[in-house]
XYZ file of C-alpha atoms in Angstrom:
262
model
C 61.686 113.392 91.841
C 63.771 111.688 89.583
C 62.914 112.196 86.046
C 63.210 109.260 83.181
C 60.401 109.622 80.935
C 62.808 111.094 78.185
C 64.399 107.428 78.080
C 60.879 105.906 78.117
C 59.500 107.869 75.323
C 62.645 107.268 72.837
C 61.434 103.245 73.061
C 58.608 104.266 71.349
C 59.569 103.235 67.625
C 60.792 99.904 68.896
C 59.485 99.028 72.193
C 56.463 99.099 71.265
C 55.701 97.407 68.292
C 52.852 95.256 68.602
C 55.005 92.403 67.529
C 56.967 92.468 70.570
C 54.133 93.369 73.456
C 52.921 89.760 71.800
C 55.826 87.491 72.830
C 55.531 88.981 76.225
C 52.076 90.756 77.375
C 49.808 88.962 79.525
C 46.523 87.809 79.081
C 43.673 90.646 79.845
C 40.533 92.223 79.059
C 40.504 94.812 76.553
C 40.827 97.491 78.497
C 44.080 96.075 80.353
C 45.557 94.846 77.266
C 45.626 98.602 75.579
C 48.161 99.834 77.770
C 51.718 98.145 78.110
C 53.714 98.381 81.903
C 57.161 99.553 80.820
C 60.207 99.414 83.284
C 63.116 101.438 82.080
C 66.371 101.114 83.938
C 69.701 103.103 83.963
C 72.352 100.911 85.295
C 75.311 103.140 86.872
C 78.957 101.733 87.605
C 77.402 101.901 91.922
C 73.479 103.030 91.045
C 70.354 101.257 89.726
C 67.721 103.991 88.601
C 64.203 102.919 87.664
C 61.106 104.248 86.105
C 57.389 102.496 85.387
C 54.840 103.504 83.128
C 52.125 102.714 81.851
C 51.767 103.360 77.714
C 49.047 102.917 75.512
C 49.692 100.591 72.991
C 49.861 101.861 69.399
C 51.755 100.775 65.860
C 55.169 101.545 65.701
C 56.116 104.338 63.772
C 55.101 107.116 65.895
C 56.817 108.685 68.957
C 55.754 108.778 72.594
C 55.229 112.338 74.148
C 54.720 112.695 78.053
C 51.546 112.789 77.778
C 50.789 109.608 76.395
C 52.268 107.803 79.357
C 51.210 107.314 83.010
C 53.405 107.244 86.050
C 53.437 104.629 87.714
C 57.212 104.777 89.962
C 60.452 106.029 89.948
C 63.499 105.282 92.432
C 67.033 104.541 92.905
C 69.136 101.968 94.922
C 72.927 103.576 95.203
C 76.440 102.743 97.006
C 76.046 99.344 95.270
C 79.068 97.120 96.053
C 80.710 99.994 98.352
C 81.113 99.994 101.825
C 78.794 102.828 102.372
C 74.959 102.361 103.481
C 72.975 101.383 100.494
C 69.504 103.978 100.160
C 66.829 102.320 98.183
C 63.995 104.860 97.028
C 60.668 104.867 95.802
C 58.480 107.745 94.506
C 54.820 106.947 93.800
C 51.969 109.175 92.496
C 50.531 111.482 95.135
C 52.013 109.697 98.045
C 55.050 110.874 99.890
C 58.542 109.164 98.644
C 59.670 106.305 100.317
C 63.286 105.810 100.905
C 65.086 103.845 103.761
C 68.502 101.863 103.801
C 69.065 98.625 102.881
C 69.209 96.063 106.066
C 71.623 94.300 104.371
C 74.455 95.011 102.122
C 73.558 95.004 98.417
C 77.149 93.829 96.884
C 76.391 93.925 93.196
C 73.664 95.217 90.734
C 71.859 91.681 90.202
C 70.840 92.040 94.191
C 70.212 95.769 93.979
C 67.663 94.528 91.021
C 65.764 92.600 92.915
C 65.143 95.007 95.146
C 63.705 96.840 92.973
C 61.266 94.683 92.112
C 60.435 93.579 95.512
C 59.941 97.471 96.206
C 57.957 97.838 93.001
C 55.774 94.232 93.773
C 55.250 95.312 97.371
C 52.057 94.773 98.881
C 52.217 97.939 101.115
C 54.268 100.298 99.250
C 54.749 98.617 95.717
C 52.959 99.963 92.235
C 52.105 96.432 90.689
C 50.608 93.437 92.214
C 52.831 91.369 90.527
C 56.344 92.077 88.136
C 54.454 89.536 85.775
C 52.693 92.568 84.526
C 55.839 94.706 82.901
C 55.951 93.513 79.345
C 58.667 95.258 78.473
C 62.263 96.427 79.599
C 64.283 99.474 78.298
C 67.597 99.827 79.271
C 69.582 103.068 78.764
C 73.000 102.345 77.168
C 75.687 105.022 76.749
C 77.558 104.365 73.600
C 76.080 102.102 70.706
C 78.700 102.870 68.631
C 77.434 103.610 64.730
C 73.526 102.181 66.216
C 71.080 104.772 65.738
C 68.155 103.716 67.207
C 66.510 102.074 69.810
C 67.017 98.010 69.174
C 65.576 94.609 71.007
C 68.365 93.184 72.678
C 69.812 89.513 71.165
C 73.372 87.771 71.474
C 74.346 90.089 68.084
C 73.512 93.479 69.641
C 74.891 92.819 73.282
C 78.135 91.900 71.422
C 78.145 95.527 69.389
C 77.215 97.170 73.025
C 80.620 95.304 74.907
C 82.351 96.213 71.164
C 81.626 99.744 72.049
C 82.718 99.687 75.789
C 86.331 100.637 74.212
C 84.500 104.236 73.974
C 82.763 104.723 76.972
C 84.784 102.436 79.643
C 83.017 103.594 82.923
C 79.515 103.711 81.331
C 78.640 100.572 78.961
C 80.556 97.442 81.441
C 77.518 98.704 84.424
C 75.117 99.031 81.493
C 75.781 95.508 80.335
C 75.499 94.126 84.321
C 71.928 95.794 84.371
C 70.793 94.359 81.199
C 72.424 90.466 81.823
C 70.337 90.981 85.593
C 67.364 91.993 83.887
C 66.962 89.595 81.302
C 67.671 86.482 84.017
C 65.137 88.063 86.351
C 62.631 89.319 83.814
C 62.528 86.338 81.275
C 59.214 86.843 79.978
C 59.756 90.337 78.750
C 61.081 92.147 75.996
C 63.951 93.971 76.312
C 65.058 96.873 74.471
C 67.907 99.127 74.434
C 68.247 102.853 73.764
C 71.276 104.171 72.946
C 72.783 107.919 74.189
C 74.563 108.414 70.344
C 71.755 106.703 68.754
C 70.346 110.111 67.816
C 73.765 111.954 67.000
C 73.776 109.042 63.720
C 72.571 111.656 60.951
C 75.420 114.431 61.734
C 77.104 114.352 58.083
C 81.122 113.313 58.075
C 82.427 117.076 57.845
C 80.607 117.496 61.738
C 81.487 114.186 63.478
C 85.095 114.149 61.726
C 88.172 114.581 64.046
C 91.197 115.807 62.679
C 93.226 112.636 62.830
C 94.935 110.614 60.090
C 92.545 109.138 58.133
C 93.773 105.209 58.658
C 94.298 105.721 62.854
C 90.459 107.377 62.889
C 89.138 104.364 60.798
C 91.252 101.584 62.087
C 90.097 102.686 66.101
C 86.985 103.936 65.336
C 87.935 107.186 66.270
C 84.902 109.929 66.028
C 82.359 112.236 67.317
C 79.359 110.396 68.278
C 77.264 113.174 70.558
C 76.480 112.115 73.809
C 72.799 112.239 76.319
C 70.858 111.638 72.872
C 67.837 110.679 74.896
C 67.799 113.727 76.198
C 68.017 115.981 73.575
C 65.038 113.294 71.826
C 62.513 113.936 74.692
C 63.356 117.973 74.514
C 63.001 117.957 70.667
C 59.739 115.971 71.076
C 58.207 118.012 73.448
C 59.048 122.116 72.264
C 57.786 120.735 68.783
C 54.696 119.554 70.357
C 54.240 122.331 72.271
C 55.041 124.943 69.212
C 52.769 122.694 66.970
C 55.146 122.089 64.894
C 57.092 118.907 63.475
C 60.550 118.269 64.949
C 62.065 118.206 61.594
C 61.329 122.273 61.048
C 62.730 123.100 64.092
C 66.616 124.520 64.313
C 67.138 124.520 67.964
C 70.366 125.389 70.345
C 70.237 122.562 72.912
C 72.560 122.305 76.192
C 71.732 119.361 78.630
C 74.042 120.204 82.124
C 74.250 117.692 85.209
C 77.206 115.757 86.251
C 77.869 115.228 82.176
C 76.941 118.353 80.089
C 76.872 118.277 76.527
């Protein structure tokens, strides 16, 4: 199964906030109106990934551990714009995945993202009855420069995330393509993105310091940010609550290893 509920639970402090589920959640009873459908994407330079859950509402201030959060979907579309078969995929609780390819080409992430909501809105294989119903959109972005934390996207923030492309070339341009498709496809929701360095921001000057001249460091922005921050969030989360302890007290060696290790 593909695994995004780290990304999901670093929106918490933001996301969330009551303020925002306002401009965008849809009328309900009670009950419904308690929990908030949240889609978070990771936009690839040739992959879409997706996850939905289902979080229960709560002030901001507090952060989001796995089990606060119900599954709802998961899945990928890949190959986008190459000239291999495109495999779309869908994983849904206690049913077996689905994944098939693509009948057509998908040439470019704003088609691959609709079919991810057609999968998701599908009436025989789909986890919501309608895409009305996600309130809220978190995109994972690589580098946010000097950001650190989790922000609603407006004109001034997407123009810091294409600022900080210089930094992570193959990473943010995709990022940006996800979040421009989103927000024309999903107008009614808030979106909201989470940054991998956003977490890095409180190593002091002496750690994140390289030794370059002074002016050429400054002048190009030149430092160590830290890298797969949302991962390294979700594992600090989760040993703390597991060791009953607060994250804060904890001095912990870290490695996350996949296709980028850090």
């Amino acid at each position: 199964m593909w695994r995004l509920p780290k990304a999901t639970i670093v929106l918490s402090q933001r996301v969330l906030n009551p303020r925002h589920i306002a401009r965008s959640a849809s009328t309900g009873s009670n009950a419904e109106s308690a929990r908030t459908n949240v889609l978070v994407l990771n936009a690839g330079s040739s992959t879409v990934k997706f996850g939905l859950f289902s979080i229960a509402n709560r002030p901001a201030g507090g952060d989001w551990l796995p089990k606060d959060s119900v599954f709802l979907a998961s899945g990928a579309v890949d190959q986008i714009g190459t000239s291999k078969p495109n495999s779309v995929s869908l994983i849904l609780p206690n049913k077996a995945p689905f994944k098939y390819s693509a009948p057509q080409p998908i040439p470019d992430h704003r088609a691959a993202f609709l079919e991810v909501l057609a999968r998701l809105a599908d009436p025989h294989h789909g986890a919501v009855a309608d895409v009305a119903s996600i309130a809220v959109v978190g995109h994972r972005v690589v580098h946010g420069g000097d950001i650190s934390r989790a922000a609603v996207i407006d004109p001034q923030l997407m123009v810091q995330i294409r600022r900080a492309a210089a930094w992570a070339p193959l990473h943010n341009p995709a990022n940006i393509v996800g979040i421009e498709t989103a927000q024309s496809a999903l107008s009614h929701a808030a979106h909201v993105a989470v940054f991998d360095t956003a977490f890095h921001q409180t190593m002091p000057p002496e750690s994140y310091t390289y030794a370059l001249p002074r002016g050429l460091a400054e002048q190009h922005g030149l430092r160590r940010y830290g890298f797969h921050g949302s991962s390294y969030k979700f594992i600090l989360q989760v040993v703390a609550d597991g060791l009953g302890r607060r994250p804060e007290d904890l001095n912990l060696v870290v490695c996350h290893l996949g296709s980028g290790a850090s």
